[in-house]
mmCIF file of C-alpha atoms in Angstrom:
data_model
loop_
_atom_site.group_PDB
_atom_site.id
_atom_site.type_symbol
_atom_site.label_atom_id
_atom_site.label_comp_id
_atom_site.label_asym_id
_atom_site.label_seq_id
_atom_site.Cartn_x
_atom_site.Cartn_y
_atom_site.Cartn_z
ATOM 1 C CA MET A 250 -12.275 -10.529 -14.705
ATOM 2 C CA ALA A 251 -9.633 -9.176 -17.082
ATOM 3 C CA ARG A 252 -8.945 -6.334 -14.670
ATOM 4 C CA ASP A 253 -8.427 -8.829 -11.810
ATOM 5 C CA ARG A 254 -6.016 -10.902 -13.909
ATOM 6 C CA LEU A 255 -4.132 -7.757 -14.847
ATOM 7 C CA ALA A 256 -3.812 -6.722 -11.206
ATOM 8 C CA ASP A 257 -2.313 -10.133 -10.413
ATOM 9 C CA THR A 258 0.458 -9.677 -12.993
ATOM 10 C CA MET A 259 1.150 -5.934 -12.854
ATOM 11 C CA THR A 260 3.135 -3.726 -10.521
ATOM 12 C CA LEU A 261 2.429 -0.419 -12.231
ATOM 13 C CA PRO A 262 -0.897 1.425 -12.083
ATOM 14 C CA ILE A 263 -2.495 3.055 -15.102
ATOM 15 C CA PRO A 264 -0.905 6.538 -15.096
ATOM 16 C CA SER A 265 -3.103 9.330 -13.818
ATOM 17 C CA TYR A 266 -2.109 11.570 -16.726
ATOM 18 C CA VAL A 267 -3.936 9.405 -19.277
ATOM 19 C CA ARG A 268 -7.166 9.182 -17.307
ATOM 20 C CA ILE A 269 -8.774 11.910 -19.363
ATOM 21 C CA GLU A 270 -12.535 12.090 -19.781
ATOM 22 C CA GLY A 271 -13.528 10.853 -23.216
ATOM 23 C CA ILE A 272 -10.170 9.285 -24.089
ATOM 24 C CA ARG A 273 -11.709 5.786 -24.152
ATOM 25 C CA ASN A 274 -14.456 6.790 -26.578
ATOM 26 C CA PRO A 275 -15.485 3.513 -28.295
ATOM 27 C CA GLU A 276 -16.160 5.236 -31.616
ATOM 28 C CA ILE A 277 -13.453 4.768 -34.227
ATOM 29 C CA ARG A 278 -13.381 7.893 -36.385
ATOM 30 C CA PHE A 279 -9.865 7.655 -37.790
ATOM 31 C CA ARG A 280 -8.701 5.849 -40.897
ATOM 32 C CA TRP A 281 -6.528 2.780 -40.482
ATOM 33 C CA ASP A 282 -4.753 0.530 -42.964
ATOM 34 C CA ASP A 283 -2.603 -2.260 -41.525
ATOM 35 C CA TRP A 284 -0.605 -2.309 -44.751
ATOM 36 C CA ASP A 285 0.088 1.420 -44.819
ATOM 37 C CA VAL A 286 0.838 2.614 -41.294
ATOM 38 C CA GLU A 287 3.287 5.132 -42.783
ATOM 39 C CA ALA A 288 0.315 7.074 -44.109
ATOM 40 C CA VAL A 289 -0.493 8.208 -40.550
ATOM 41 C CA ASP A 290 2.885 8.247 -38.744
ATOM 42 C CA MET A 291 5.219 9.576 -41.438
ATOM 43 C CA PRO A 292 6.997 11.798 -42.209
ATOM 44 C CA VAL A 293 8.442 12.463 -38.775
ATOM 45 C CA ASP A 294 8.185 15.910 -37.227
ATOM 46 C CA GLU A 295 11.743 17.223 -37.549
ATOM 47 C CA ALA A 296 11.214 19.887 -34.895
ATOM 48 C CA LEU A 297 10.018 17.253 -32.428
ATOM 49 C CA GLN A 298 12.936 15.013 -33.351
ATOM 50 C CA ALA A 299 15.369 17.845 -32.599
ATOM 51 C CA ARG A 300 13.759 18.460 -29.202
ATOM 52 C CA LEU A 301 14.036 14.774 -28.313
ATOM 53 C CA ALA A 302 17.653 14.650 -29.457
ATOM 54 C CA ALA A 303 18.481 17.188 -26.738
ATOM 55 C CA MET A 304 17.875 14.541 -24.052
ATOM 56 C CA SER A 305 19.686 11.297 -23.242
ATOM 57 C CA GLN A 306 18.745 8.144 -25.121
ATOM 58 C CA ARG A 307 17.281 6.530 -22.032
ATOM 59 C CA ALA A 308 15.151 9.650 -21.572
ATOM 60 C CA VAL A 309 13.927 9.367 -25.170
ATOM 61 C CA ALA A 310 12.995 5.741 -24.529
ATOM 62 C CA ALA A 311 11.248 6.774 -21.299
ATOM 63 C CA PHE A 312 9.299 9.418 -23.203
ATOM 64 C CA THR A 313 8.295 6.758 -25.764
ATOM 65 C CA ILE A 314 7.041 4.384 -23.070
ATOM 66 C CA GLY A 315 5.174 7.167 -21.284
ATOM 67 C CA ALA A 316 3.616 8.361 -24.528
ATOM 68 C CA SER A 317 2.462 4.876 -25.474
ATOM 69 C CA GLU A 318 0.362 4.791 -22.301
ATOM 70 C CA TRP A 319 -1.971 7.286 -24.009
ATOM 71 C CA LEU A 320 -2.610 4.968 -26.931
ATOM 72 C CA ILE A 321 -2.913 1.775 -24.896
ATOM 73 C CA HIS A 322 -5.386 3.409 -22.494
ATOM 74 C CA ARG A 323 -7.349 4.919 -25.381
ATOM 75 C CA PHE A 324 -8.260 1.388 -26.542
ATOM 76 C CA SER A 325 -8.496 -0.275 -23.116
ATOM 77 C CA GLY A 326 -12.291 -0.273 -23.166
ATOM 78 C CA LEU A 327 -12.375 -2.059 -26.529
ATOM 79 C CA THR A 328 -10.173 -5.060 -25.725
ATOM 80 C CA SER A 329 -9.415 -7.316 -22.772
ATOM 81 C CA GLU A 330 -5.870 -7.883 -24.046
ATOM 82 C CA LEU A 331 -3.371 -7.791 -21.153
ATOM 83 C CA LEU A 332 -0.099 -7.983 -23.055
ATOM 84 C CA PRO A 333 0.355 -4.301 -23.998
ATOM 85 C CA ARG A 334 0.406 -3.072 -20.408
ATOM 86 C CA GLN A 335 2.510 -6.016 -19.303
ATOM 87 C CA TYR A 336 4.974 -5.139 -22.010
ATOM 88 C CA LEU A 337 5.100 -1.481 -20.961
ATOM 89 C CA GLU A 338 5.921 -2.561 -17.418
ATOM 90 C CA ALA A 339 8.780 -4.685 -18.740
ATOM 91 C CA ALA A 340 9.908 -1.762 -20.897
ATOM 92 C CA TRP A 341 10.280 0.442 -17.807
ATOM 93 C CA ALA A 342 12.349 -2.350 -16.273
ATOM 94 C CA GLN A 343 14.563 -2.441 -19.366
ATOM 95 C CA LEU A 344 15.424 1.187 -18.725
ATOM 96 C CA CYS A 345 17.078 0.001 -15.496
ATOM 97 C CA ASP A 346 18.954 -2.624 -17.501
ATOM 98 C CA PHE A 347 18.217 -4.107 -20.906
ATOM 99 C CA HIS A 348 18.668 -7.649 -19.523
ATOM 100 C CA TYR A 349 15.407 -7.458 -17.577
ATOM 101 C CA SER A 350 13.378 -8.251 -20.675
ATOM 102 C CA THR A 351 14.476 -9.938 -23.886
ATOM 103 C CA HIS A 352 14.039 -8.017 -27.120
ATOM 104 C CA PHE A 353 11.367 -9.872 -29.077
ATOM 105 C CA ASP A 354 9.414 -9.461 -32.277
ATOM 106 C CA VAL A 355 5.700 -8.658 -32.380
ATOM 107 C CA ASP A 356 3.682 -11.027 -34.573
ATOM 108 C CA THR A 357 1.964 -8.476 -36.779
ATOM 109 C CA ASP A 358 -0.589 -11.072 -37.914
ATOM 110 C CA GLN A 359 -1.959 -11.044 -34.361
ATOM 111 C CA TRP A 360 -2.195 -7.249 -34.226
ATOM 112 C CA ARG A 361 -4.432 -6.029 -37.018
ATOM 113 C CA GLY A 362 -7.479 -3.815 -37.325
ATOM 114 C CA PRO A 363 -8.270 -0.298 -36.046
ATOM 115 C CA VAL A 364 -7.863 -1.320 -32.371
ATOM 116 C CA ARG A 365 -5.197 -4.013 -32.215
ATOM 117 C CA GLY A 366 -3.302 -2.535 -35.159
ATOM 118 C CA PRO A 367 -2.382 0.760 -33.423
ATOM 119 C CA MET A 368 -1.686 -1.090 -30.161
ATOM 120 C CA GLY A 369 0.711 -3.507 -31.841
ATOM 121 C CA THR A 370 2.375 -0.632 -33.666
ATOM 122 C CA ALA A 371 2.846 1.247 -30.384
ATOM 123 C CA ILE A 372 4.539 -1.794 -28.839
ATOM 124 C CA ARG A 373 6.867 -2.052 -31.839
ATOM 125 C CA ARG A 374 7.762 1.644 -31.561
ATOM 126 C CA VAL A 375 8.633 1.234 -27.868
ATOM 127 C CA LYS A 376 10.648 -1.887 -28.635
ATOM 128 C CA PHE A 377 12.585 -0.128 -31.372
ATOM 129 C CA ALA A 378 13.306 2.889 -29.160
ATOM 130 C CA LEU A 379 14.715 0.579 -26.479
ATOM 131 C CA ARG A 380 16.813 -1.291 -29.012
ATOM 132 C CA GLN A 381 18.169 1.935 -30.401
ATOM 133 C CA ALA A 382 19.042 3.192 -26.932
ATOM 134 C CA ASP A 383 20.725 -0.131 -26.201
ATOM 135 C CA VAL A 384 23.068 0.275 -29.188
ATOM 136 C CA GLU A 385 23.408 4.064 -28.917
ATOM 137 C CA GLY A 386 21.347 4.545 -32.058
ATOM 138 C CA ASN A 387 18.447 6.863 -32.877
ATOM 139 C CA PRO A 388 15.454 6.268 -30.552
ATOM 140 C CA GLU A 389 14.037 9.708 -31.455
ATOM 141 C CA TRP A 390 12.878 8.455 -34.851
ATOM 142 C CA SER A 391 10.655 5.803 -33.298
ATOM 143 C CA ALA A 392 9.399 8.236 -30.652
ATOM 144 C CA CYS A 393 8.353 10.721 -33.334
ATOM 145 C CA ARG A 394 6.465 8.106 -35.307
ATOM 146 C CA LEU A 395 4.646 6.957 -32.180
ATOM 147 C CA SER A 396 3.750 10.534 -31.266
ATOM 148 C CA LYS A 397 2.189 11.113 -34.653
ATOM 149 C CA LEU A 398 0.232 7.874 -34.366
ATOM 150 C CA ILE A 399 -1.085 8.881 -30.933
ATOM 151 C CA GLU A 400 -2.325 12.200 -32.311
ATOM 152 C CA HIS A 401 -4.077 10.269 -35.092
ATOM 153 C CA VAL A 402 -6.034 7.854 -32.899
ATOM 154 C CA LEU A 403 -6.986 9.989 -29.885
ATOM 155 C CA PRO A 404 -10.485 11.505 -29.879
ATOM 156 C CA ASP A 405 -8.843 14.774 -28.800
ATOM 157 C CA ALA A 406 -5.049 15.078 -28.936
ATOM 158 C CA THR A 407 -4.874 18.364 -27.002
ATOM 159 C CA PRO A 408 -4.254 16.816 -23.546
ATOM 160 C CA TYR A 409 -1.589 14.536 -25.022
ATOM 161 C CA LEU A 410 0.211 17.422 -26.736
ATOM 162 C CA ASP A 411 0.217 19.364 -23.479
ATOM 163 C CA TRP A 412 1.684 16.330 -21.686
ATOM 164 C CA ARG A 413 4.253 15.884 -24.453
ATOM 165 C CA ASP A 414 5.542 19.444 -24.199
ATOM 166 C CA ARG A 415 5.764 19.365 -20.420
ATOM 167 C CA ILE A 416 7.564 16.016 -20.249
ATOM 168 C CA ILE A 417 10.019 16.881 -23.005
ATOM 169 C CA ASP A 418 10.915 20.090 -21.158
ATOM 170 C CA ARG A 419 11.290 18.103 -17.933
ATOM 171 C CA PHE A 420 13.459 15.370 -19.445
ATOM 172 C CA VAL A 421 15.710 17.791 -21.326
ATOM 173 C CA ALA A 422 16.323 19.621 -18.051
ATOM 174 C CA LEU A 423 16.875 16.464 -15.983
ATOM 175 C CA TYR A 424 18.578 14.239 -18.556
ATOM 176 C CA PRO A 425 20.345 16.400 -21.156
ATOM 177 C CA PHE A 426 22.196 14.638 -23.960
ATOM 178 C CA LYS A 427 25.895 14.213 -23.255
ATOM 179 C CA LYS A 428 28.200 13.104 -26.040
ATOM 180 C CA ASP A 429 30.410 11.137 -23.658
ATOM 181 C CA ASP A 430 27.390 9.439 -22.046
ATOM 182 C CA SER A 431 24.633 9.323 -24.637
ATOM 183 C CA LEU A 432 22.695 6.587 -22.808
ATOM 184 C CA GLY A 433 22.374 8.522 -19.542
ATOM 185 C CA ASP A 434 20.810 7.505 -16.233
ATOM 186 C CA PRO A 435 17.603 5.439 -16.071
ATOM 187 C CA VAL A 436 14.361 7.385 -15.694
ATOM 188 C CA PRO A 437 11.800 6.376 -13.020
ATOM 189 C CA TRP A 438 8.331 5.812 -14.447
ATOM 190 C CA GLN A 439 6.954 8.366 -11.998
ATOM 191 C CA PHE A 440 8.884 11.145 -13.763
ATOM 192 C CA ALA A 441 6.616 10.769 -16.815
ATOM 193 C CA ASP A 442 3.692 12.031 -14.748
ATOM 194 C CA PRO A 443 3.470 15.851 -14.781
ATOM 195 C CA ALA A 444 1.697 15.726 -11.411
ATOM 196 C CA HIS A 445 4.657 13.996 -9.768
ATOM 197 C CA VAL A 446 6.889 16.376 -7.828
ATOM 198 C CA VAL A 447 10.304 15.514 -9.217
ATOM 199 C CA ARG A 448 13.255 15.405 -6.875
ATOM 200 C CA PRO A 449 16.283 14.142 -8.820
ATOM 201 C CA ASP A 450 17.836 12.725 -5.650
ATOM 202 C CA ASP A 451 14.814 10.398 -5.318
ATOM 203 C CA ALA A 452 15.490 8.662 -8.644
ATOM 204 C CA GLU A 453 17.719 5.872 -7.324
ATOM 205 C CA ALA A 454 15.294 4.893 -4.554
ATOM 206 C CA LEU A 455 12.320 4.959 -6.932
ATOM 207 C CA LEU A 456 14.121 2.762 -9.464
ATOM 208 C CA ASP A 457 15.235 0.290 -6.799
ATOM 209 C CA GLU A 458 11.746 0.092 -5.294
ATOM 210 C CA PHE A 459 10.219 -0.533 -8.715
ATOM 211 C CA ILE A 460 12.680 -3.198 -9.789
ATOM 212 C CA ARG A 461 12.507 -4.992 -6.422
ATOM 213 C CA GLY A 462 8.734 -5.120 -6.789
ATOM 214 C CA LEU A 463 9.112 -7.058 -10.036
ATOM 215 C CA GLU A 464 11.157 -9.884 -8.516
ATOM 216 C CA GLY A 465 9.191 -13.094 -8.993
ATOM 217 C CA SER A 466 6.735 -11.273 -11.252
ATOM 218 C CA GLN A 467 4.230 -13.225 -13.331
ATOM 219 C CA ASN A 468 4.757 -10.758 -16.165
ATOM 220 C CA PRO A 469 5.637 -13.022 -19.121
ATOM 221 C CA PHE A 470 8.023 -10.426 -20.561
ATOM 222 C CA MET A 471 10.287 -10.315 -17.505
ATOM 223 C CA ASN A 472 13.437 -12.447 -17.412
ATOM 224 C CA PRO A 473 14.167 -14.543 -14.309
ATOM 225 C CA PRO A 474 17.544 -13.942 -12.613
ATOM 226 C CA GLU A 475 19.172 -17.053 -14.064
ATOM 227 C CA VAL A 476 18.363 -15.935 -17.610
ATOM 228 C CA MET A 477 19.748 -12.472 -16.935
ATOM 229 C CA VAL A 478 22.992 -13.918 -15.569
ATOM 230 C CA ALA A 479 23.279 -16.271 -18.547
ATOM 231 C CA GLN A 480 22.917 -13.255 -20.841
ATOM 232 C CA GLY A 481 25.814 -11.466 -19.149
ATOM 233 C CA PHE A 482 24.210 -9.495 -16.318
ATOM 234 C CA LYS A 483 27.007 -9.019 -13.761
ATOM 235 C CA ARG A 484 25.191 -7.304 -10.883
ATOM 236 C CA THR A 485 22.514 -8.450 -8.443
ATOM 237 C CA PRO A 486 19.278 -9.062 -10.357
ATOM 238 C CA TYR A 487 16.221 -7.121 -9.220
ATOM 239 C CA ARG A 488 18.253 -4.562 -7.310
ATOM 240 C CA PHE A 489 19.288 -1.143 -8.579
ATOM 241 C CA SER A 490 22.332 0.954 -7.773
ATOM 242 C CA LEU A 491 22.964 4.193 -9.636
ATOM 243 C CA ALA A 492 26.687 3.973 -8.928
ATOM 244 C CA GLU A 493 26.830 0.450 -10.395
ATOM 245 C CA ASP A 494 24.808 1.509 -13.418
ATOM 246 C CA ARG A 495 27.151 4.422 -14.095
ATOM 247 C CA GLN A 496 30.204 2.207 -13.615
ATOM 248 C CA ALA A 497 28.796 -0.327 -16.094
ATOM 249 C CA ARG A 498 28.294 2.456 -18.648
ATOM 250 C CA TRP A 499 31.825 3.664 -18.123
ATOM 251 C CA GLU A 500 33.260 0.164 -18.596
ATOM 252 C CA TRP A 501 31.064 -0.405 -21.624
#
């Protein structure tokens, strides 16, 4: 039933790269303290932070969203909660433009325990990475904390670490950090899948197809067009043009 309801409100499939045998092991063998998350996700890995800093801020945010799929899927057999995956879908939309979903706060009281606690923390890390990209801040810090958390909760982190290395190499090559354009182009969600054959010229069409598919979405995190316009969105909602996106960055 939960799966049917999710299908009715989701455009994105569960990524193939997280469908690893054993990842949804129901046994909880890691320590968890809702009041001391820093014990498992700090200090940040400075080498990882430096690698992430070599890519654009949108690419860092895309990496953070893609990485969080590992954690959300790890616990998907232990909860029927729909919101995490709905939020990740909206997060990919925010990479096209931050007006597509309103920045909101996660009620930590609703996300506690060894299952919901890590899931709520992952959502907060994605949210913070997007906010930092939006203001040209430091999304790498949040990405590093999330990565460490993922390693902590997975039954076997080896497949995730392999994915992490491959996607970082891919994003650094495709979306290198540029001082005069630190935000960079949006990243299609497909590019986070190592099995996807990346053709950079396909990016605009993939982004437009994705964002068009969300028009009229029942996803509670997506903003309707009138809200986007009221918040200052000056282009056509639920359409994507790379030229318009680049022009908006230049004017900004």
